[in-house]
C-alpha positions as a Python dict, from the first residue, in 0.01 Angstrom:
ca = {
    (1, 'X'): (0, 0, 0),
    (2, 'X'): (-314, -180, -185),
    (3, 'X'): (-457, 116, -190),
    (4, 'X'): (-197, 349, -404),
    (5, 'X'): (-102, 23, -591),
    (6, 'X'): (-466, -137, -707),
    (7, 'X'): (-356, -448, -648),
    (8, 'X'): (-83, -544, -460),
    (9, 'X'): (44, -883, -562),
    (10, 'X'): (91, -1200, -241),
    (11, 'X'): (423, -1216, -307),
    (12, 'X'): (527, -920, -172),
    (13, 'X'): (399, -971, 139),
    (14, 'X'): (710, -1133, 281),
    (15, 'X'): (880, -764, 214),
    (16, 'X'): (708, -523, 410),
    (17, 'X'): (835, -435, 720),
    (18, 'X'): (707, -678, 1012),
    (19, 'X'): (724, -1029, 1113),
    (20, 'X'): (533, -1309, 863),
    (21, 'X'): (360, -1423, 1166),
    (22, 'X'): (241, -1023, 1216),
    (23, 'X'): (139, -947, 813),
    (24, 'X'): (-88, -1272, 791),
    (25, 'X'): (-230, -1190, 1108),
    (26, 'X'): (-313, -846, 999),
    (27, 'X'): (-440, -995, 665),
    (28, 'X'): (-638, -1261, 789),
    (29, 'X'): (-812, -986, 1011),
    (30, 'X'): (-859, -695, 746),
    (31, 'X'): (-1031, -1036, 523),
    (32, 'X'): (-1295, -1112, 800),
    (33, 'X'): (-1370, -732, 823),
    (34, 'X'): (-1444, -729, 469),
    (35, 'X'): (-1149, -438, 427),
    (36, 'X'): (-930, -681, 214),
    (37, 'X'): (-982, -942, -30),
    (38, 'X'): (-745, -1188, -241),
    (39, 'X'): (-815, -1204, -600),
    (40, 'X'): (-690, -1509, -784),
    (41, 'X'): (-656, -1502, -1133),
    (42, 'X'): (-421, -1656, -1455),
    (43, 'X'): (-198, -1778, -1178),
    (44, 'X'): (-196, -1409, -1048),
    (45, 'X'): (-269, -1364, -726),
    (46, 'X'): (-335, -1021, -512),
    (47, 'X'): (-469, -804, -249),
    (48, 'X'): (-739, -583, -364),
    (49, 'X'): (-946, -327, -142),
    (50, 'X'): (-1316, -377, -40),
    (51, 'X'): (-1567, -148, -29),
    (52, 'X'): (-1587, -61, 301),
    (53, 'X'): (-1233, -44, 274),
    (54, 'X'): (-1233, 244, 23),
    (55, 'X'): (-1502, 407, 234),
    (56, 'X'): (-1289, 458, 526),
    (57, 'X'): (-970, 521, 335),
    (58, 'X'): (-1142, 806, 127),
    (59, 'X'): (-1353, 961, 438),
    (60, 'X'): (-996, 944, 694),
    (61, 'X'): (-732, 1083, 450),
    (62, 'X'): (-880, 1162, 116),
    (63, 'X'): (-557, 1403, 13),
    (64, 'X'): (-376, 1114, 58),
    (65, 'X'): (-613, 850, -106),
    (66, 'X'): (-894, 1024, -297),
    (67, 'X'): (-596, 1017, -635),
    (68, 'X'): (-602, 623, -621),
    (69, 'X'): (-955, 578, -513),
    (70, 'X'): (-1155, 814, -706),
    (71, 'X'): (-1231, 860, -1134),
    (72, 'X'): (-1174, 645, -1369),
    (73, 'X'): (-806, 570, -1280),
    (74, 'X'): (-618, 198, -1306),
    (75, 'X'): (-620, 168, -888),
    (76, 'X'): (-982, 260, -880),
    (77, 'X'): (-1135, 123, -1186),
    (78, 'X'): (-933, -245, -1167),
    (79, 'X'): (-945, -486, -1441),
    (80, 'X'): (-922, -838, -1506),
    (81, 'X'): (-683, -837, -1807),
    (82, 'X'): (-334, -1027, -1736),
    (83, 'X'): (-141, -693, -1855),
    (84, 'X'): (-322, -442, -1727),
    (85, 'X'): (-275, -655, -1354),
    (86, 'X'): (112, -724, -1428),
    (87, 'X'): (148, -338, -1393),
    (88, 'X'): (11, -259, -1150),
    (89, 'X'): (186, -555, -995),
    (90, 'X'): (521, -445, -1123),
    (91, 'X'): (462, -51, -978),
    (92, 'X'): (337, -201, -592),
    (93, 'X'): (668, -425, -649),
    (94, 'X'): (843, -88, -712),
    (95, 'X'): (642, 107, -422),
    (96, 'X'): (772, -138, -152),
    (97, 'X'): (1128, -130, -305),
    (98, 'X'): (1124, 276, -230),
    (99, 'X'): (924, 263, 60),
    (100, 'X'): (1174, -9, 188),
    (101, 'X'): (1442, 233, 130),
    (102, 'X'): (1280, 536, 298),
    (103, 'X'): (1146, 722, 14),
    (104, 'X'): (867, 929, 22),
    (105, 'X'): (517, 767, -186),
    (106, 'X'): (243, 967, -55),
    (107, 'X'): (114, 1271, -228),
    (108, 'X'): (25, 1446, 69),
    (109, 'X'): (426, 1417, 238),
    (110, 'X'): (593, 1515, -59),
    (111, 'X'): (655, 1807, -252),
    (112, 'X'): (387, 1878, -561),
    (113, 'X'): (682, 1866, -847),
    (114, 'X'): (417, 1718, -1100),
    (115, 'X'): (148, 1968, -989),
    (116, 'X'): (-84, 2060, -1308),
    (117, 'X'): (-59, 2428, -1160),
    (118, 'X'): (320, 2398, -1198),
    (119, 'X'): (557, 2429, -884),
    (120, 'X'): (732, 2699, -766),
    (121, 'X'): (815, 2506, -404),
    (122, 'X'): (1141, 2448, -295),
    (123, 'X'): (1447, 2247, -400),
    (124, 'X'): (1446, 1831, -320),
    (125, 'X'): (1568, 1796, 56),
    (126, 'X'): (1433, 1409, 69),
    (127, 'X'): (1382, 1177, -155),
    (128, 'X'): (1026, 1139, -310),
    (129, 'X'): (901, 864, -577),
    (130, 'X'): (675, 977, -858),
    (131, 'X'): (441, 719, -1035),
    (132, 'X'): (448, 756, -1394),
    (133, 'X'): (73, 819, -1374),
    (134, 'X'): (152, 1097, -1105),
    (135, 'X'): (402, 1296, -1379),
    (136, 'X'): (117, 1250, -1643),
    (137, 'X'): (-105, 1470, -1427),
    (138, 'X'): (94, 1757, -1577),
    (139, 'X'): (-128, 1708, -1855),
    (140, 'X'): (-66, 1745, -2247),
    (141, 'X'): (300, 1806, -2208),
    (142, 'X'): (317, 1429, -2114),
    (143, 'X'): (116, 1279, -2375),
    (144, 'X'): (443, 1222, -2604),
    (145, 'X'): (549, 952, -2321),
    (146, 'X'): (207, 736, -2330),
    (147, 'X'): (438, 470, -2462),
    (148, 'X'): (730, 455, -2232),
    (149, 'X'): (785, 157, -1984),
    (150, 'X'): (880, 427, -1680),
    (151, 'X'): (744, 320, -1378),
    (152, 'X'): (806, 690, -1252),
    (153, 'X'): (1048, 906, -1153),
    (154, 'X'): (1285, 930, -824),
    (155, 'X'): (1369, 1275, -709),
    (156, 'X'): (1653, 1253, -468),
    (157, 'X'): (1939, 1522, -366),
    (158, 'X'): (2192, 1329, -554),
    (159, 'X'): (1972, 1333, -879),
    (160, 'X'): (1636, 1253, -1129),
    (161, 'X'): (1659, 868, -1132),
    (162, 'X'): (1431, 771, -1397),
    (163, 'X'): (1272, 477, -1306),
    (164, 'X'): (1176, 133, -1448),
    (165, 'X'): (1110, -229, -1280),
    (166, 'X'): (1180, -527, -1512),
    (167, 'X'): (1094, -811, -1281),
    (168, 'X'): (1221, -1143, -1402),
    (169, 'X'): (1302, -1064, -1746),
    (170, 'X'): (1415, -818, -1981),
    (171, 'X'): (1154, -529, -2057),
    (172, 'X'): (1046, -432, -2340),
    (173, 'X'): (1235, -133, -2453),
    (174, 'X'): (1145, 116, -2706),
    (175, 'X'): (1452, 360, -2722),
    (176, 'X'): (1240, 656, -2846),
    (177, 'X'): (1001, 662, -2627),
    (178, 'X'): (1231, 656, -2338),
    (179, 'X'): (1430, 934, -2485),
    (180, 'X'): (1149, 1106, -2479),
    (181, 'X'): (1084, 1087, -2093),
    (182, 'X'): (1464, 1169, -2086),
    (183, 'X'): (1353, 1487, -2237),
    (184, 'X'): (1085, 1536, -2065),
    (185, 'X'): (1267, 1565, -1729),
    (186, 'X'): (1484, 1812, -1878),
    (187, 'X'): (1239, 2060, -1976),
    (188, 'X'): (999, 1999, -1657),
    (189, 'X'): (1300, 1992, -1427),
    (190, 'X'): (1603, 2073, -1520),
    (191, 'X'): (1494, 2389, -1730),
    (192, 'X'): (1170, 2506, -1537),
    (193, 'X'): (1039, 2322, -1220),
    (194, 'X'): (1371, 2287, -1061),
    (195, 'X'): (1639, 2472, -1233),
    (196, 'X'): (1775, 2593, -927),
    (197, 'X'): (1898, 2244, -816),
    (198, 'X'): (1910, 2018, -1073),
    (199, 'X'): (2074, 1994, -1468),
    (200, 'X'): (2093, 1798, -1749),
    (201, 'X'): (2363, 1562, -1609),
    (202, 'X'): (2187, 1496, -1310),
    (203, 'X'): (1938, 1265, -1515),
    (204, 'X'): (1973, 928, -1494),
    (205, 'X'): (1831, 556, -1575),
    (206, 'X'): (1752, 314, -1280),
    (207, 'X'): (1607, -8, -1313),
    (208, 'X'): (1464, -272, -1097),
    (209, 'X'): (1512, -670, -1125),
    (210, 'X'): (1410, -942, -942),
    (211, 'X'): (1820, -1109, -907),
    (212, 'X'): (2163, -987, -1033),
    (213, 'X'): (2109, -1255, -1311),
    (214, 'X'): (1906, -994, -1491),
    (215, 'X'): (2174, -771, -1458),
    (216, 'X'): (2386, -1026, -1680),
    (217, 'X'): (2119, -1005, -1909),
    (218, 'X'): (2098, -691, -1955),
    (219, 'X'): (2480, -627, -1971),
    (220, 'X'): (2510, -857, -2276),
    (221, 'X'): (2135, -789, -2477),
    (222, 'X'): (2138, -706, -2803),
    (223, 'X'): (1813, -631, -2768),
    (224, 'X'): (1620, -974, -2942),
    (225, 'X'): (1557, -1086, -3257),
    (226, 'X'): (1324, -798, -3339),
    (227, 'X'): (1550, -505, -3137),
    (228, 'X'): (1252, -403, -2924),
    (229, 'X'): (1365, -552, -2560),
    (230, 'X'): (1535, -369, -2380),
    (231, 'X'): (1992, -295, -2459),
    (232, 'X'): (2223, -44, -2332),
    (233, 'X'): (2182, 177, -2619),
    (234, 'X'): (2346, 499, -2504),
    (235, 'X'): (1955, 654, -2352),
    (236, 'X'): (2158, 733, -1994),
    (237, 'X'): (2482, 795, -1927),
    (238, 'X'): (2411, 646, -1566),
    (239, 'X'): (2160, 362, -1539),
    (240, 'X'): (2224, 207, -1244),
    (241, 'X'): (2037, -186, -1146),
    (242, 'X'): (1937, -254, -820),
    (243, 'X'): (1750, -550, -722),
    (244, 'X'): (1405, -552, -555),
    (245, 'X'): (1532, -731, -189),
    (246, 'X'): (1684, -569, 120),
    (247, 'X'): (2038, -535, -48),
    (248, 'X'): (1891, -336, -338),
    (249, 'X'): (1687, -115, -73),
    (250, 'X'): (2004, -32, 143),
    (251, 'X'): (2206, 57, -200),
    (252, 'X'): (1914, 276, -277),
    (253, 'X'): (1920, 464, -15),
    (254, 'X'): (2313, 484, -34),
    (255, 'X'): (2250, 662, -358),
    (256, 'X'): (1988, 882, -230),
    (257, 'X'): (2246, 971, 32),
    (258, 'X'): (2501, 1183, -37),
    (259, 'X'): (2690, 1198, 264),
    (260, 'X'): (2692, 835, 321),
    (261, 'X'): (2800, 769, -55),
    (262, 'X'): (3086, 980, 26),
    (263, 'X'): (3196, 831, 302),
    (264, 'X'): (3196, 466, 149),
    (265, 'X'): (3416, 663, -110),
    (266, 'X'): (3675, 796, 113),
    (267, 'X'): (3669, 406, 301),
    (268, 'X'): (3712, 294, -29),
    (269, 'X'): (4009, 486, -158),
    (270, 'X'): (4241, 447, 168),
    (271, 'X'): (4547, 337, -27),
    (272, 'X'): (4484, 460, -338),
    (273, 'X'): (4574, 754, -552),
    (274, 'X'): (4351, 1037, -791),
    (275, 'X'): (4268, 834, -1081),
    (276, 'X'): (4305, 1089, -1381),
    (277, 'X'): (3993, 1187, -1532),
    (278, 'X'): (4139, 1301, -1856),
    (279, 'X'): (4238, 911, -1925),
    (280, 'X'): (4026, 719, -2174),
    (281, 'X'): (3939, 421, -1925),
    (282, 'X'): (3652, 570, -1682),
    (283, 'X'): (3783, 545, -1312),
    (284, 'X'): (3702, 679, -973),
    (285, 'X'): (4084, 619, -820),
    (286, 'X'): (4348, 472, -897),
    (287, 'X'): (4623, 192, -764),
    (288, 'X'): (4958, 351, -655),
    (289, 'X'): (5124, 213, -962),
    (290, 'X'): (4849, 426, -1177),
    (291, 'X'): (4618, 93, -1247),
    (292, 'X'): (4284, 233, -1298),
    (293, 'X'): (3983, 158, -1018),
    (294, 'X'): (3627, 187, -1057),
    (295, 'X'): (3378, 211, -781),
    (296, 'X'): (3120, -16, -916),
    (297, 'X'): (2892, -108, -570),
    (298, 'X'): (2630, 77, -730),
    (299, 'X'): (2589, -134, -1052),
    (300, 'X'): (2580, 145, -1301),
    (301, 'X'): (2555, -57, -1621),
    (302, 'X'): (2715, 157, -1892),
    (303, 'X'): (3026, 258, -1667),
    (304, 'X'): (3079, -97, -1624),
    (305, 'X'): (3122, -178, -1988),
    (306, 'X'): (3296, 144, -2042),
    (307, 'X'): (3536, 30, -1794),
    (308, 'X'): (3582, -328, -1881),
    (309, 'X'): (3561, -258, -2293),
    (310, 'X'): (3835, -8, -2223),
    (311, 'X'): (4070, -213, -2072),
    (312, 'X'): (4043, -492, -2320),
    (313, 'X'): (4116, -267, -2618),
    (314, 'X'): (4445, -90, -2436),
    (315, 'X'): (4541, -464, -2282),
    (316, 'X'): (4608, -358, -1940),
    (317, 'X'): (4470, -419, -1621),
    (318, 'X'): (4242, -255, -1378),
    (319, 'X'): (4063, -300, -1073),
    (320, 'X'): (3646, -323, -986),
    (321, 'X'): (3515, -318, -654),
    (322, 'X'): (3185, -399, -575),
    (323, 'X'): (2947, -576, -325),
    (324, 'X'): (3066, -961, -244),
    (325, 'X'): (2722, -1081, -383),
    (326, 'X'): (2714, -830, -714),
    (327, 'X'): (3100, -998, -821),
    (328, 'X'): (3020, -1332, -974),
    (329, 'X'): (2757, -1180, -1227),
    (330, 'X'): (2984, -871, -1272),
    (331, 'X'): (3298, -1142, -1323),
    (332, 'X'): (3138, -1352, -1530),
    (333, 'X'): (3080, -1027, -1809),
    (334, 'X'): (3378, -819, -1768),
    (335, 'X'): (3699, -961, -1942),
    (336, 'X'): (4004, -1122, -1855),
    (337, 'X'): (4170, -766, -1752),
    (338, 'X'): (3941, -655, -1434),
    (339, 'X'): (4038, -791, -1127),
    (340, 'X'): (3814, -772, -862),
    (341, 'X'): (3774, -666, -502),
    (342, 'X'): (3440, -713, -256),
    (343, 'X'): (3249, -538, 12),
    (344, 'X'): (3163, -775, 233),
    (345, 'X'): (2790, -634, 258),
    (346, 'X'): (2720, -725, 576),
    (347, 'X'): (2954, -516, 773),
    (348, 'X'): (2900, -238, 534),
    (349, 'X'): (2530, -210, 622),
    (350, 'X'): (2639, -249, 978),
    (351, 'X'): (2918, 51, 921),
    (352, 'X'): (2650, 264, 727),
    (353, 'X'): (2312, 188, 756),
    (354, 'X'): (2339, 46, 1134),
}
């Protein structure tokens, strides 16, 4: 994971999948054989490779490594700066998010979508992550999205999840550039690449944050003072938040999944009715007396205010559910005219992901 990340930051540690006893163990021994090293600086801390690290990385699996640990590239060629060390923080935050979830990082276990060659492989059967870095390899093409704050992309069956991570605090957010990458993925996959399984609709925003508090934030920004952090400005139709713990990880994979998401769909509307479609207020179902439900576990942003913004302006009720520990934040924005109801998250992990 230091190795594909540059730098991967202490705190994430705690995340990766083994006791905290185990992972300082293993740490303490990869520092005494001079494999691993902790570099401390502007209150950053991290994990960076040694030499004879590298060495053995490059001369055991170099498809898998030689990408990171070759050139002139940010995870070879590391710098000091507090930026440049914030992303690649940010992306090995990201990496264990995905990885955490069961999505495929490595270059040599996935397909070659991003290939300079082009790809004429087969459709998506798993899901893969894509570095931003890794989709610039396509070459000039890509140059037009030098600016954008994408982390990378997330092929899945179920969709192109553009992806970004915004930690703490809003992002930055510039909305041409993103609109660009938007664009991007349409001509690379939707029109050549992968026309055969994926279209226009099937591209969507996803964004990573380090509590649901951020998801407040970003459900009431106006985008600051100068307009250039980040707002739901209409860039995705879908741009779902997830948060960078275990409950963001299993709703990751849930969306990845869609078998499973259809099954917490059919759990879900026991009881209920077809919501109509043709309605102005977005739903999924609807309550036998025709009150309009919305399936909002996955925290997709712009439905939510569609949903809520619609129901104020017609003054009648209607119905969210969502996960028990997604509902205060999602309370706390939505008006006086959603009502809510919880998945108790526990038992649906147990159900689902057991």
């Amino acid at each position: 994971m230091t190795a594909i990340s540059g730098e991967f930051p202490t705190s994430q540690l705690n995340r990766l999948p083994a006791s905290p006893y185990y992972l300082e163990a293993v740490v303490t021994s990869l520092k005494k054989s001079g494999l691993l090293r902790t570099y401390y600086r502007d209150r950053l801390r991290g994990y960076r490779l040694g030499a004879k690290a590298k060495a053995a990385l490059l001369d055991g699996w170099p498809e898998r490594f030689s990408p990171y640990l070759t050139g002139d590239t940010d995870t070879n060629r590391l710098k000091s700066e507090v930026n440049r060390r914030l992303r690649l923080h940010r992306l090995a935050e990201t990496y264990v998010t995905m990885d955490n979830a069961g999505i495929g990082l490595f270059q040599d276990e996935k397909p070659k979508v991003f290939s300079p060659q082009g790809y004429c492989g087969e459709a998506i059967e798993y899901p893969a992550f894509y570095s931003s870095r890794e989709v610039k390899e396509m070459g000039i093409d890509t140059t037009q999205v030098r600016s954008s704050r994408f982390a990378g992309v997330l092929l899945a069956p179920t969709g192109i999840f553009v992806t970004y991570n915004s930690g703490a605090a809003l992002m930055k957010w510039r909305c041409k550039s993103e609109m660009r990458v938007k664009a991007l993925m349409w001509s690379v996959l939707c029109q050549q690449r992968l026309a055969g399984q994926y279209r226009a609709e099937d591209v969507h925003g996803l964004v990573l944050g380090d509590s649901m508090e951020l998801a407040y934030q970003m459900l009431t920004s106006t985008g600051g003072a100068k307009h250039d952090y980040f707002m739901l400005d209409g860039s995705y139709d879908h741009f779902y938040f997830l948060t960078n713990n275990h409950q963001g990880e299993v709703i990751l994979a849930l969306l990845c999944d869609p078998l499973k998401t259809a099954e917490l769909n059919r759990i879900l509307s026991q009881g209920l009715i077809a919501g109509n479609t043709g309605k102005a207020i977005e739903q999924d179902a609807a309550e036998q007396d025709g009150t309009p439900v919305l399936f909002g576990y996955s925290c997709d942003l712009p439905r939510i205010t569609r949903f809520s913004t619609s129901l104020d302006l017609m003054e009648r009720p209607g119905t969210l559910i969502c996960f028990d520990f997604q509902a205060d934040v999602l309370r706390r924005y939505c008006g006086s005219w959603v009502r809510f109801q919880t998945i108790d998250f526990t038992k649906f992990e147990g159900r689902l992901f057991p």
